[in-house]
Amino acid sequence: MDKKIEEEVKRRRTFAIISHPDAGKTTITEQLLLFSGAIREAGTVKAKGKKSNKFAKSDWMEIEKQRGISVTSSVMQVDYDGFQVNILDTPGHEDFSEDTYRTLMAVDAAVMVVDTGKGIEPQTKKLFEVVSRRGIPIFTFMNKLDRDGREPLDLVAELEEVLGIDAYPMNWPMGMGKTLLGLYDLYNQRVEIRKSEEEDLFIPLDQEGQANGNHEFKESSIYTQAIEDAQLLHEAGNEFDREAINSGKLTPVFFGSALTGFGVQTFLDAFVDLAPAPSTVVTVDNTKIDPVDEQFTGFIFKIQANMNPAHRDRIAFVRIVSGRFVKGMNVVLNRTGKTIRMAHTTQFLADAREEVQDAYPGDIIGLYDTGNFQIGDTIYDGNRKVQFPELPQFTPELFMKVAPKNIMKQKSFHKGIQQLVQEGAIQLYKTFHTEEYIIGAVGQLQFEVFQYRLLHEYNAEVEMTPMGSKIARWIDEKDLDPKMSSSRNLLAKDRFDNPVFLFENQFAENWFKDKHPEIELMQLM
Ligand code: G4P
C-alpha cells in the first residue's frame, strides 16, 4: 500500500453545504476560509458572488457574467488544521439546478445550515432528502444566534419531525439575540463565551456540569435554564452514537453565528474530527474500490460548458475515488474504452483556479473536455476495468414546451437537444399523443442555459412556452391507458418512452390516486 495515498486520504474531508437561500451558507464558508488562512478579509466570498472586478479574472460563461452569479457548483479546497477540506458549492437562489443535486453525489458529508429565525425551509428539505437517501453524515449548524430566533427546543424538535432525522445537540445556546451569553457545550465539557469581537473564551465544566470559577453569567437565569435544557436533552434525548452519525441517522447539532464567527470554530473542529474521510465505493459488478488502492479511479458528476466562450471549452468535474492523480497521466474512459491523456486539469483553490500537479481521493479535479465525457462516466488507469454506478436522475419540477423557431433549422435543433439531454443539462419529454417536445428541469436557470447553449453552440433559436411547475409521476406500462390524459394530468413519455403523468398540482395527484388506487405512481430520486 502506498503510504502517501493513505495519509492523504485520512486527512481529506469532502462536503457540501445544504441550506435555503439566505440561511448563511456563504458566510459560514467565508469563516472557514478565514480560519484556514485562505482569505484575510471577511466579504471576499460574497464579493465573488456579486458583480465585482474579481469576476473579470475568471472566464465563466457569458450568462454567468450577466447575472453575476455562479451558474453551476464550484469547488473550494482549503487547509484547515492539517485537514484538506473540499467544499463543493450547491447553488441556491435562481441558480438551483440538477447540478446542485448531482454535486451531492460527490461528497462524503453534508453540513445543513438552518436559520434559527426560520427553521427548516423548503430548499433545505429538498436537499436534505437527496443527501439522506445516500446515507451520508449530516451536520447541522443552527445559525444566526446573534439574533432573536425560535426556541432551540422547538428547532431541534422540528428537525426530527419535518426531516425525520434524530438530532443530538452538541452544544446549547445560553440565550439568543441581545440576551446571548454563550454556548453550554456538553460535548467538549465547557462553556464558550465571547471575549471580544474575535475571541472566544472557553471555561471548563466542573463535575456538576457548572462552569468552573466565578463568572457573572452564572448569576443569570438564562445560564441556569440552558443547563437545565441541555441536561434534560441528554437524559431524555438521543444518545451520541458515531455509527448513527456516520450513516446519516443522527445529526449532531451545533448552535452559533456565522456572521460574528461565534461557535464556528467549535463547529469546524468537531466537523473535521467526526466527518468521514473518503471511503469505499462499490462498482456495478460489486467490486469494492478502496480509496487507498493504488489504481486511480474517479467519476464525472458534472460538466460545465462554455467556461470560456472564446474556446467553447467544457470542464468535466471528476471526483477521485481511489489512487493518485498525477498531471499528464493516461486514463481510460470506461464508456468508450478510449485512452485519454489528462494534460489539462484544474484544481479549485479558494480564490483561483490552478493547474493540478497531483490529487488524491476526495479531491475534485476539473478536466478540460472537448466533448469526450458525459455525466456519470467512470475513468481509471491500469488494466482493471472499473465502472461506477450511474448517477441518479432527479424528478424535475418545472416544464416548458419547446419548438424550433425556424423550421429550416430543425436539424440543428434536434441535434442540440439530443446532446444537451445526453450531457444532463436538461431532461426531455414528449406529450404522449402529439409528441410535442417538453423539457423538464429542477430550476429555472436550466432553461436559460439550455436556450443560450442551443443558440450559441447549435445556432438554433427556440420557442419556449412555460408550463409552470408540475408533479411528475411515472407509471408502469401495464397501467397505461391513454384516455387518462387531461390538462390536469397530462400524459407524457420520457426519453426512454416510459409513461409519465405531469400533474397540475398536489390536488390533481391526490384526485388521481383516489380514482385509481391500483396504479402505483413513481418518482425519480
Ligand atoms: P446564503 O449564502 O445561504 O444565501 O446566505 P449568506 O451567507 O449570503 O447570508 C444571508 C444574509 O444573512 C446576509 O445578510 C448575511 O450577512 C446574513 N447572515 C449570515 N449569517 C448570519 C448570522 O449568523 N447572523 C446574522 N445576524 N446574519 C447572518 P444580507 O444583509 O442579505 O447580506 P449582506 O449584503 O449584508 O452581506
Coordinates of C-alpha atoms and ligand atoms in Angstrom, one line a residue:
M1 CA 0.0 0.0 0.0
D2 CA 1.2 3.5 -0.8
K3 CA 1.8 5.3 2.5
K4 CA 1.4 8.7 0.9
I5 CA -2.0 7.9 -0.5
E6 CA -3.1 6.5 2.8
E7 CA -2.0 9.7 4.6
E8 CA -3.7 12.0 2.1
V9 CA -7.0 10.0 2.2
K10 CA -7.1 10.2 6.0
R11 CA -6.9 14.0 6.0
R12 CA -9.5 14.6 3.3
R13 CA -12.9 15.9 4.2
T14 CA -15.2 16.5 1.2
F15 CA -18.6 18.0 1.9
A16 CA -21.3 20.3 0.7
I17 CA -23.5 22.8 2.5
I18 CA -27.2 22.3 2.2
S19 CA -29.4 25.2 3.0
H20 CA -32.2 27.5 1.9
P21 CA -31.0 30.8 0.3
D22 CA -30.0 33.3 3.0
A23 CA -29.5 30.9 5.8
G24 CA -25.8 31.8 5.8
K25 CA -24.0 29.3 3.6
T26 CA -21.7 31.9 2.1
T27 CA -21.0 33.5 5.4
I28 CA -20.0 30.2 7.0
T29 CA -17.9 29.2 4.0
E30 CA -16.1 32.5 4.5
Q31 CA -15.5 31.8 8.1
L32 CA -13.9 28.5 7.2
L33 CA -11.7 30.3 4.7
L34 CA -10.8 32.9 7.3
F35 CA -9.9 30.3 9.9
S36 CA -7.8 28.3 7.4
G37 CA -5.9 31.4 6.4
A38 CA -7.1 31.2 2.8
I39 CA -8.5 34.7 2.9
R40 CA -7.7 37.5 5.3
E41 CA -10.8 39.6 4.9
A42 CA -14.5 38.9 5.5
G43 CA -16.6 39.8 2.5
T44 CA -14.3 38.2 -0.1
V45 CA -16.5 35.3 -1.0
K46 CA -19.6 37.5 -1.1
A47 CA -17.8 39.9 -3.5
K48 CA -17.2 37.0 -5.8
G49 CA -20.8 36.1 -5.8
K50 CA -21.8 39.6 -6.8
K51 CA -20.8 41.8 -9.6
S52 CA -17.2 42.8 -9.0
N53 CA -13.8 43.2 -10.6
K54 CA -12.7 39.9 -9.1
F55 CA -15.1 38.3 -11.5
A56 CA -13.3 39.6 -14.6
K57 CA -10.4 37.4 -13.8
S58 CA -12.3 34.2 -14.4
D59 CA -13.9 33.3 -17.7
W60 CA -17.2 31.8 -16.8
M61 CA -19.8 31.7 -19.5
E62 CA -21.5 34.8 -20.6
I63 CA -24.8 34.2 -18.9
E64 CA -22.9 33.9 -15.6
K65 CA -21.3 37.3 -16.1
Q66 CA -24.6 38.9 -16.9
R67 CA -26.2 37.6 -13.8
G68 CA -23.3 38.0 -11.6
I69 CA -23.8 34.6 -10.1
S70 CA -22.1 31.3 -10.3
V71 CA -24.1 29.1 -12.8
T72 CA -23.1 25.8 -11.6
S73 CA -21.4 24.4 -8.5
S74 CA -17.8 25.2 -7.9
V75 CA -15.3 23.7 -5.6
M76 CA -13.1 25.1 -2.9
Q77 CA -10.1 23.4 -1.4
V78 CA -8.6 24.7 1.9
D79 CA -6.3 23.5 4.6
Y80 CA -7.9 23.5 8.0
D81 CA -5.9 22.4 11.0
G82 CA -4.0 19.8 8.9
F83 CA -7.1 18.6 7.1
Q84 CA -7.6 19.1 3.4
V85 CA -11.2 20.3 3.2
N86 CA -13.0 20.3 -0.1
I87 CA -16.2 22.3 -0.1
L88 CA -18.5 21.7 -3.1
D89 CA -20.8 24.6 -3.6
T90 CA -24.5 23.8 -4.1
P91 CA -26.1 26.9 -5.7
G92 CA -29.4 28.0 -4.3
H93 CA -31.4 31.1 -5.4
E94 CA -32.3 31.2 -9.0
D95 CA -29.2 29.1 -10.0
F96 CA -30.6 26.0 -8.5
S97 CA -30.4 23.2 -11.0
E98 CA -29.9 19.5 -11.4
D99 CA -26.2 20.1 -10.9
T100 CA -27.0 21.1 -7.4
Y101 CA -28.3 17.6 -6.7
R102 CA -25.6 15.9 -8.6
T103 CA -23.0 17.6 -6.6
L104 CA -24.4 15.9 -3.6
M105 CA -23.4 12.5 -5.2
A106 CA -19.7 13.5 -5.0
V107 CA -19.5 14.4 -1.3
D108 CA -18.8 12.3 1.8
A109 CA -20.8 14.5 4.2
A110 CA -23.2 17.4 4.3
V111 CA -23.5 20.5 6.5
M112 CA -27.0 21.7 6.9
V113 CA -27.2 25.4 7.8
V114 CA -30.5 26.4 9.3
D115 CA -31.6 30.0 10.1
T116 CA -32.8 29.9 13.7
G117 CA -35.4 32.5 12.9
K118 CA -36.9 30.4 10.2
G119 CA -36.3 26.7 10.9
I120 CA -36.5 24.2 8.1
E121 CA -37.2 25.8 4.8
P122 CA -38.3 24.2 1.5
Q123 CA -34.9 24.1 -0.3
T124 CA -33.2 22.7 2.8
K125 CA -35.8 20.0 2.9
K126 CA -35.3 19.1 -0.8
L127 CA -31.5 18.9 -0.5
F128 CA -31.8 17.0 2.8
E129 CA -33.9 14.3 1.1
V130 CA -31.3 13.7 -1.6
V131 CA -28.5 13.6 0.9
S132 CA -30.4 11.5 3.3
R133 CA -31.1 8.8 0.7
R134 CA -27.3 8.5 0.3
G135 CA -26.9 7.7 3.9
I136 CA -24.0 10.0 4.5
P137 CA -23.5 12.0 7.7
I138 CA -25.3 15.3 8.1
F139 CA -24.0 18.0 10.5
T140 CA -26.4 20.7 11.5
F141 CA -25.4 24.3 12.2
M142 CA -28.2 26.4 13.7
N143 CA -27.2 29.9 12.5
K144 CA -27.9 33.5 13.4
L145 CA -27.8 33.0 17.2
D146 CA -26.9 36.7 17.5
R147 CA -30.5 37.4 16.5
D148 CA -33.7 36.5 18.3
G149 CA -34.9 33.3 16.8
R150 CA -37.2 30.4 17.6
E151 CA -36.9 28.4 20.7
P152 CA -33.9 26.0 20.5
L153 CA -36.0 23.1 21.7
D154 CA -38.6 23.8 19.0
L155 CA -35.9 23.9 16.3
V156 CA -34.5 20.5 17.4
A157 CA -37.9 19.0 17.5
E158 CA -38.6 20.3 14.0
L159 CA -35.5 18.6 12.7
E160 CA -36.9 15.3 13.9
E161 CA -40.5 15.9 12.9
V162 CA -40.1 17.6 9.5
L163 CA -37.0 15.8 8.3
G164 CA -37.3 12.5 10.2
I165 CA -33.7 12.5 11.4
D166 CA -32.7 12.1 15.0
A167 CA -30.8 15.0 16.5
Y168 CA -28.0 15.3 19.0
P169 CA -27.3 18.8 20.3
M170 CA -23.5 19.1 20.7
N171 CA -23.9 22.5 22.4
W172 CA -26.8 24.5 23.7
P173 CA -27.4 28.3 23.4
M174 CA -27.4 30.3 26.6
G175 CA -29.9 32.9 25.4
M176 CA -30.2 34.4 21.9
G177 CA -30.0 37.7 20.2
K178 CA -29.4 40.5 22.7
T179 CA -29.5 38.1 25.6
L180 CA -27.0 35.7 24.1
L181 CA -24.5 34.8 26.9
G182 CA -22.7 31.9 25.2
L183 CA -22.8 28.2 24.5
Y184 CA -23.2 25.5 27.0
D185 CA -21.1 22.8 25.4
L186 CA -21.6 19.3 26.9
Y187 CA -19.6 17.6 24.1
N188 CA -16.5 19.5 24.9
Q189 CA -17.4 19.9 28.6
R190 CA -17.0 23.6 28.6
V191 CA -18.9 26.9 28.4
E192 CA -18.0 29.1 25.4
I193 CA -18.4 32.8 25.7
R194 CA -17.5 35.7 23.5
K195 CA -14.5 37.5 25.0
S196 CA -14.0 40.1 22.3
E197 CA -15.2 40.6 18.8
E198 CA -12.9 37.9 17.6
E199 CA -12.0 35.8 20.5
D200 CA -13.9 33.2 22.4
L201 CA -13.2 32.2 26.0
F202 CA -13.6 28.5 27.0
I203 CA -14.4 27.7 30.6
P204 CA -14.3 24.0 31.5
L205 CA -17.2 22.4 33.3
D206 CA -16.9 21.0 36.8
Q207 CA -18.3 17.7 38.0
E208 CA -21.8 19.2 38.5
G209 CA -21.7 20.5 35.0
Q210 CA -21.2 24.1 36.1
A211 CA -18.7 26.5 34.6
N212 CA -15.6 26.5 36.7
G213 CA -14.9 29.5 38.8
N214 CA -16.8 32.8 39.4
H215 CA -18.4 34.4 36.4
E216 CA -21.1 37.0 36.1
F217 CA -23.2 35.0 33.7
K218 CA -23.6 32.3 36.3
E219 CA -26.0 34.6 38.1
S220 CA -28.3 34.7 35.1
S221 CA -31.4 32.6 34.9
I222 CA -30.5 32.2 31.2
Y223 CA -27.5 30.2 32.2
T224 CA -29.4 28.1 34.6
Q225 CA -32.2 27.5 32.0
A226 CA -29.6 26.4 29.4
I227 CA -28.0 23.9 31.7
E228 CA -31.5 22.5 32.6
D229 CA -32.5 22.2 28.9
A230 CA -29.2 20.6 27.9
Q231 CA -29.2 18.2 30.7
L232 CA -32.8 17.2 30.1
L233 CA -31.9 16.6 26.5
H234 CA -29.0 14.4 27.4
E235 CA -31.1 12.3 29.7
A236 CA -34.3 12.1 27.7
G237 CA -33.0 12.7 24.2
N238 CA -30.8 10.6 21.8
E239 CA -27.5 9.2 22.7
F240 CA -24.3 10.2 21.0
D241 CA -23.7 7.4 18.5
R242 CA -20.9 7.6 16.0
E243 CA -22.3 4.8 13.8
A244 CA -25.7 6.6 13.7
I245 CA -23.9 9.8 12.7
N246 CA -21.9 8.0 10.0
S247 CA -25.0 6.5 8.4
G248 CA -26.9 9.8 8.5
K249 CA -29.5 8.7 11.0
L250 CA -28.4 11.1 13.7
T251 CA -27.3 14.6 13.1
P252 CA -25.0 16.4 15.5
V253 CA -26.5 19.9 16.1
F254 CA -24.4 23.0 16.7
F255 CA -25.5 26.5 17.5
G256 CA -23.7 29.6 16.5
S257 CA -23.5 32.8 14.5
A258 CA -21.7 32.7 11.2
L259 CA -21.7 36.4 10.9
T260 CA -19.9 37.1 14.2
G261 CA -18.0 33.8 14.0
F262 CA -19.3 32.8 17.4
G263 CA -19.3 29.0 17.7
V264 CA -18.0 28.5 14.2
Q265 CA -14.6 27.2 15.2
T266 CA -16.1 24.8 17.7
F267 CA -18.3 23.5 14.9
L268 CA -15.5 23.2 12.4
D269 CA -13.2 21.4 14.9
A270 CA -15.9 18.8 15.6
F271 CA -16.8 18.5 12.0
V272 CA -13.3 17.6 10.8
D273 CA -13.0 15.3 13.7
L274 CA -16.3 13.5 13.2
A275 CA -16.8 13.7 9.4
P276 CA -15.5 10.7 7.5
A277 CA -12.5 10.6 5.2
P278 CA -13.3 9.2 1.7
S279 CA -14.4 5.6 1.8
T280 CA -15.0 2.6 -0.3
V281 CA -17.2 2.8 -3.4
V282 CA -18.9 -0.2 -4.9
T283 CA -18.8 -0.7 -8.7
V284 CA -21.6 -2.1 -10.9
D285 CA -20.1 -5.6 -10.6
N286 CA -19.9 -5.3 -6.8
T287 CA -16.2 -4.8 -6.6
K288 CA -15.3 -2.6 -3.7
I289 CA -12.9 0.2 -4.6
D290 CA -10.9 1.3 -1.6
P291 CA -9.6 4.9 -1.7
V292 CA -6.1 3.7 -0.8
D293 CA -6.0 1.3 -3.8
E294 CA -3.1 2.3 -6.0
Q295 CA -5.2 2.2 -9.1
F296 CA -6.5 5.7 -10.0
T297 CA -10.3 5.8 -10.4
G298 CA -12.9 8.5 -10.5
F299 CA -16.3 9.5 -11.8
I300 CA -17.7 12.6 -13.5
F301 CA -20.5 14.2 -11.7
K302 CA -20.9 17.5 -13.5
I303 CA -20.0 19.1 -16.8
Q304 CA -19.8 22.8 -17.1
A305 CA -20.0 24.1 -20.6
N306 CA -18.5 27.2 -22.1
M307 CA -16.5 28.3 -19.2
N308 CA -14.5 30.1 -21.8
P309 CA -16.9 31.4 -24.6
A310 CA -13.9 32.0 -26.9
H311 CA -12.9 28.4 -26.9
R312 CA -16.2 26.7 -26.1
D313 CA -14.4 24.6 -23.6
R314 CA -16.2 22.4 -21.2
I315 CA -14.9 21.3 -17.8
A316 CA -15.7 17.9 -16.6
F317 CA -15.7 17.7 -12.8
V318 CA -14.1 14.5 -11.5
R319 CA -14.4 13.1 -8.0
I320 CA -11.4 11.0 -7.3
V321 CA -12.4 7.7 -5.7
S322 CA -9.0 5.9 -5.4
G323 CA -5.3 6.2 -6.1
R324 CA -3.3 9.2 -7.0
F325 CA -3.9 11.6 -9.9
V326 CA -0.7 12.9 -11.5
K327 CA -0.7 15.6 -14.1
G328 CA -0.3 14.2 -17.6
M329 CA -1.3 10.6 -16.7
N330 CA -3.3 8.4 -19.1
V331 CA -6.7 7.2 -18.1
V332 CA -9.3 5.0 -19.8
L333 CA -12.8 6.3 -20.2
N334 CA -14.9 3.3 -19.4
R335 CA -17.8 4.0 -21.7
T336 CA -15.8 4.2 -24.9
G337 CA -12.6 2.3 -23.9
K338 CA -10.7 5.3 -25.2
T339 CA -7.4 6.3 -23.6
I340 CA -7.2 10.0 -22.7
R341 CA -4.2 11.9 -21.5
M342 CA -5.0 14.2 -18.6
A343 CA -2.8 17.0 -19.6
H344 CA -5.0 20.0 -18.8
T345 CA -6.6 19.8 -15.4
T346 CA -7.6 22.3 -12.9
Q347 CA -7.9 22.3 -9.2
F348 CA -10.1 24.7 -7.2
L349 CA -8.4 26.7 -4.6
A350 CA -10.1 29.4 -2.6
D351 CA -9.7 32.3 -5.0
A352 CA -8.1 31.0 -8.1
R353 CA -8.0 28.0 -10.4
E354 CA -4.7 26.4 -10.6
E355 CA -3.2 23.5 -12.6
V356 CA -3.2 20.4 -10.6
Q357 CA 0.1 18.5 -10.2
D358 CA -1.3 15.7 -8.1
A359 CA -4.6 15.0 -6.3
Y360 CA -6.0 12.3 -4.1
P361 CA -9.3 10.5 -3.2
G362 CA -11.9 13.0 -2.1
D363 CA -10.4 15.7 -4.3
I364 CA -12.3 17.2 -7.2
I365 CA -10.4 18.0 -10.4
G366 CA -11.6 19.7 -13.5
L367 CA -10.7 18.2 -16.9
Y368 CA -10.8 20.4 -20.0
D369 CA -13.1 18.5 -22.2
T370 CA -13.8 18.7 -25.9
G371 CA -16.9 16.5 -25.8
N372 CA -15.5 13.2 -24.7
F373 CA -17.2 13.0 -21.3
Q374 CA -20.7 12.5 -20.0
I375 CA -22.1 12.8 -16.6
G376 CA -21.7 9.6 -14.7
D377 CA -18.7 8.4 -16.7
T378 CA -16.0 6.4 -14.9
I379 CA -12.3 6.9 -15.6
Y380 CA -9.4 4.7 -14.4
D381 CA -5.9 3.9 -15.1
G382 CA -4.3 0.5 -15.5
N383 CA -5.7 -2.8 -16.7
R384 CA -8.5 -3.5 -14.3
K385 CA -11.8 -2.3 -15.8
V386 CA -13.9 -0.2 -13.4
Q387 CA -17.4 1.1 -13.7
F388 CA -19.2 3.0 -11.0
P389 CA -23.0 3.1 -10.9
E390 CA -24.8 5.7 -13.0
L391 CA -25.7 8.9 -11.2
P392 CA -29.4 9.1 -10.4
Q393 CA -31.8 11.3 -12.3
F394 CA -33.9 13.7 -10.3
T395 CA -37.5 14.3 -10.7
P396 CA -37.9 17.7 -12.5
E397 CA -40.5 20.1 -11.2
L398 CA -40.6 22.8 -13.9
F399 CA -41.6 22.2 -17.5
M400 CA -41.6 24.1 -20.8
K401 CA -42.8 23.2 -24.3
V402 CA -40.1 23.8 -26.8
A403 CA -40.1 24.0 -30.6
P404 CA -37.6 25.4 -33.2
K405 CA -38.3 29.0 -34.1
N406 CA -37.2 28.5 -37.6
I407 CA -38.4 25.4 -39.3
M408 CA -35.4 25.4 -41.6
K409 CA -33.2 24.9 -38.5
Q410 CA -35.0 21.7 -37.4
K411 CA -31.9 19.6 -37.8
S412 CA -29.6 21.6 -35.5
F413 CA -32.5 22.0 -33.0
H414 CA -32.8 18.2 -32.7
K415 CA -29.1 17.6 -32.6
G416 CA -28.7 20.3 -29.9
I417 CA -31.5 18.9 -27.8
Q418 CA -30.2 15.3 -28.0
Q419 CA -26.7 16.4 -27.0
L420 CA -27.7 18.6 -24.2
V421 CA -30.1 16.0 -22.8
Q422 CA -27.3 13.3 -23.0
E423 CA -25.0 15.7 -21.2
G424 CA -27.6 16.0 -18.4
A425 CA -28.2 19.8 -18.9
I426 CA -31.9 19.2 -19.2
Q427 CA -34.5 16.4 -19.3
L428 CA -36.5 15.6 -22.3
Y429 CA -40.2 14.5 -22.5
K430 CA -42.8 14.4 -25.2
T431 CA -46.6 14.7 -25.0
F432 CA -47.9 11.2 -25.3
H433 CA -50.3 11.7 -28.2
T434 CA -48.9 14.6 -30.2
E435 CA -45.2 14.1 -29.5
E436 CA -44.5 17.8 -28.8
Y437 CA -41.2 18.4 -27.0
I438 CA -41.3 19.2 -23.4
I439 CA -38.2 19.9 -21.3
G440 CA -38.0 19.4 -17.6
A441 CA -35.8 21.0 -15.0
V442 CA -35.4 21.3 -11.3
G443 CA -34.5 25.0 -11.5
Q444 CA -35.4 27.9 -13.9
L445 CA -31.8 28.5 -14.7
Q446 CA -31.5 25.2 -16.6
F447 CA -34.0 26.6 -19.1
E448 CA -31.9 29.7 -19.6
V449 CA -28.7 27.8 -20.0
F450 CA -30.5 25.4 -22.5
Q451 CA -31.8 28.3 -24.6
Y452 CA -28.4 30.1 -24.5
R453 CA -26.5 27.0 -25.5
L454 CA -28.8 25.9 -28.2
L455 CA -28.4 29.3 -29.8
H456 CA -24.7 29.7 -29.3
E457 CA -23.5 26.1 -29.8
Y458 CA -26.1 24.8 -32.3
N459 CA -27.3 28.0 -33.9
A460 CA -30.9 27.1 -33.1
E461 CA -33.4 29.5 -31.8
V462 CA -36.1 28.0 -29.7
E463 CA -39.7 28.9 -28.9
M464 CA -40.3 28.2 -25.3
T465 CA -43.8 28.0 -23.7
P466 CA -43.8 27.7 -19.9
M467 CA -46.0 25.1 -18.5
G468 CA -45.2 26.0 -14.9
S469 CA -44.5 23.6 -12.1
K470 CA -45.8 20.1 -12.3
I471 CA -45.6 16.9 -10.3
A472 CA -44.0 14.3 -12.5
R473 CA -45.0 10.7 -11.6
W474 CA -44.1 7.6 -13.6
I475 CA -46.4 4.7 -14.1
D476 CA -45.9 1.1 -15.2
E477 CA -46.5 0.4 -18.8
K478 CA -49.2 -2.2 -17.9
D479 CA -51.3 0.5 -16.2
L480 CA -51.2 2.7 -19.2
D481 CA -54.5 4.0 -20.5
P482 CA -54.0 6.9 -22.9
K483 CA -57.6 8.0 -22.2
M484 CA -56.4 9.1 -18.7
S485 CA -54.7 12.1 -20.1
S486 CA -56.2 15.5 -19.3
S487 CA -55.0 19.0 -18.7
R488 CA -54.8 18.3 -15.0
N489 CA -52.8 15.1 -15.5
L490 CA -51.1 15.4 -18.8
L491 CA -49.8 12.1 -20.1
A492 CA -46.2 12.3 -21.4
K493 CA -43.3 10.0 -22.1
D494 CA -39.7 10.4 -21.0
R495 CA -36.8 10.0 -23.4
F496 CA -36.9 6.2 -23.0
D497 CA -40.6 6.2 -23.8
N498 CA -41.7 5.4 -20.3
P499 CA -45.1 6.8 -19.5
V500 CA -45.2 9.7 -17.0
F501 CA -48.0 11.9 -15.7
L502 CA -47.5 15.6 -15.2
F503 CA -49.9 16.5 -12.5
E504 CA -51.0 20.1 -12.3
N505 CA -50.7 20.2 -8.5
Q506 CA -51.0 18.1 -5.4
F507 CA -54.7 18.2 -5.6
A508 CA -54.7 16.7 -9.1
E509 CA -52.3 13.9 -7.9
N510 CA -54.5 13.1 -4.9
W511 CA -57.6 13.1 -7.1
F512 CA -55.9 10.6 -9.5
K513 CA -54.8 8.4 -6.6
D514 CA -58.4 8.2 -5.2
K515 CA -59.7 7.4 -8.6
H516 CA -57.1 4.8 -9.5
P517 CA -55.9 3.4 -6.2
E518 CA -54.5 0.3 -8.0
I519 CA -52.0 2.4 -10.0
E520 CA -48.6 2.9 -8.5
L521 CA -47.2 6.4 -9.0
M522 CA -43.4 6.5 -9.0
Q523 CA -40.7 9.3 -9.0
L524 CA -37.0 9.5 -9.8
M525 CA -34.7 10.2 -6.9
Ligands
G4P1 P1 -26.6 32.1 1.7 O1 -25.2 32.0 1.2 O2 -27.0 30.9 2.5 O3 -27.6 32.6 0.8 O4 -26.6 33.3 2.9 P2 -25.5 34.4 3.2 O5 -24.3 33.8 3.9 O6 -25.3 35.2 2.0 O7 -26.3 35.2 4.3 C1 -27.5 35.8 4.0 C2 -27.7 37.0 4.9 O8 -27.7 36.6 6.3 C3 -26.6 38.0 4.8 O9 -27.1 39.3 5.0 C4 -25.7 37.6 5.9 O10 -24.9 38.7 6.4 C5 -26.7 37.2 7.0 N1 -26.2 36.3 8.0 C6 -25.4 35.2 7.8 N2 -25.1 34.6 8.9 C7 -25.6 35.4 9.9 C8 -25.6 35.4 11.3 O11 -25.0 34.5 11.9 N3 -26.2 36.4 12.0 C9 -26.9 37.4 11.3 N4 -27.5 38.3 12.0 N5 -26.9 37.4 10.0 C10 -26.3 36.5 9.3 P3 -27.6 40.3 3.9 O12 -27.9 41.5 4.6 O13 -28.5 39.6 3.0 O14 -26.2 40.4 3.1 P4 -25.1 41.4 3.1 O15 -25.4 42.2 1.9 O16 -25.2 42.1 4.4 O17 -23.8 40.6 3.1

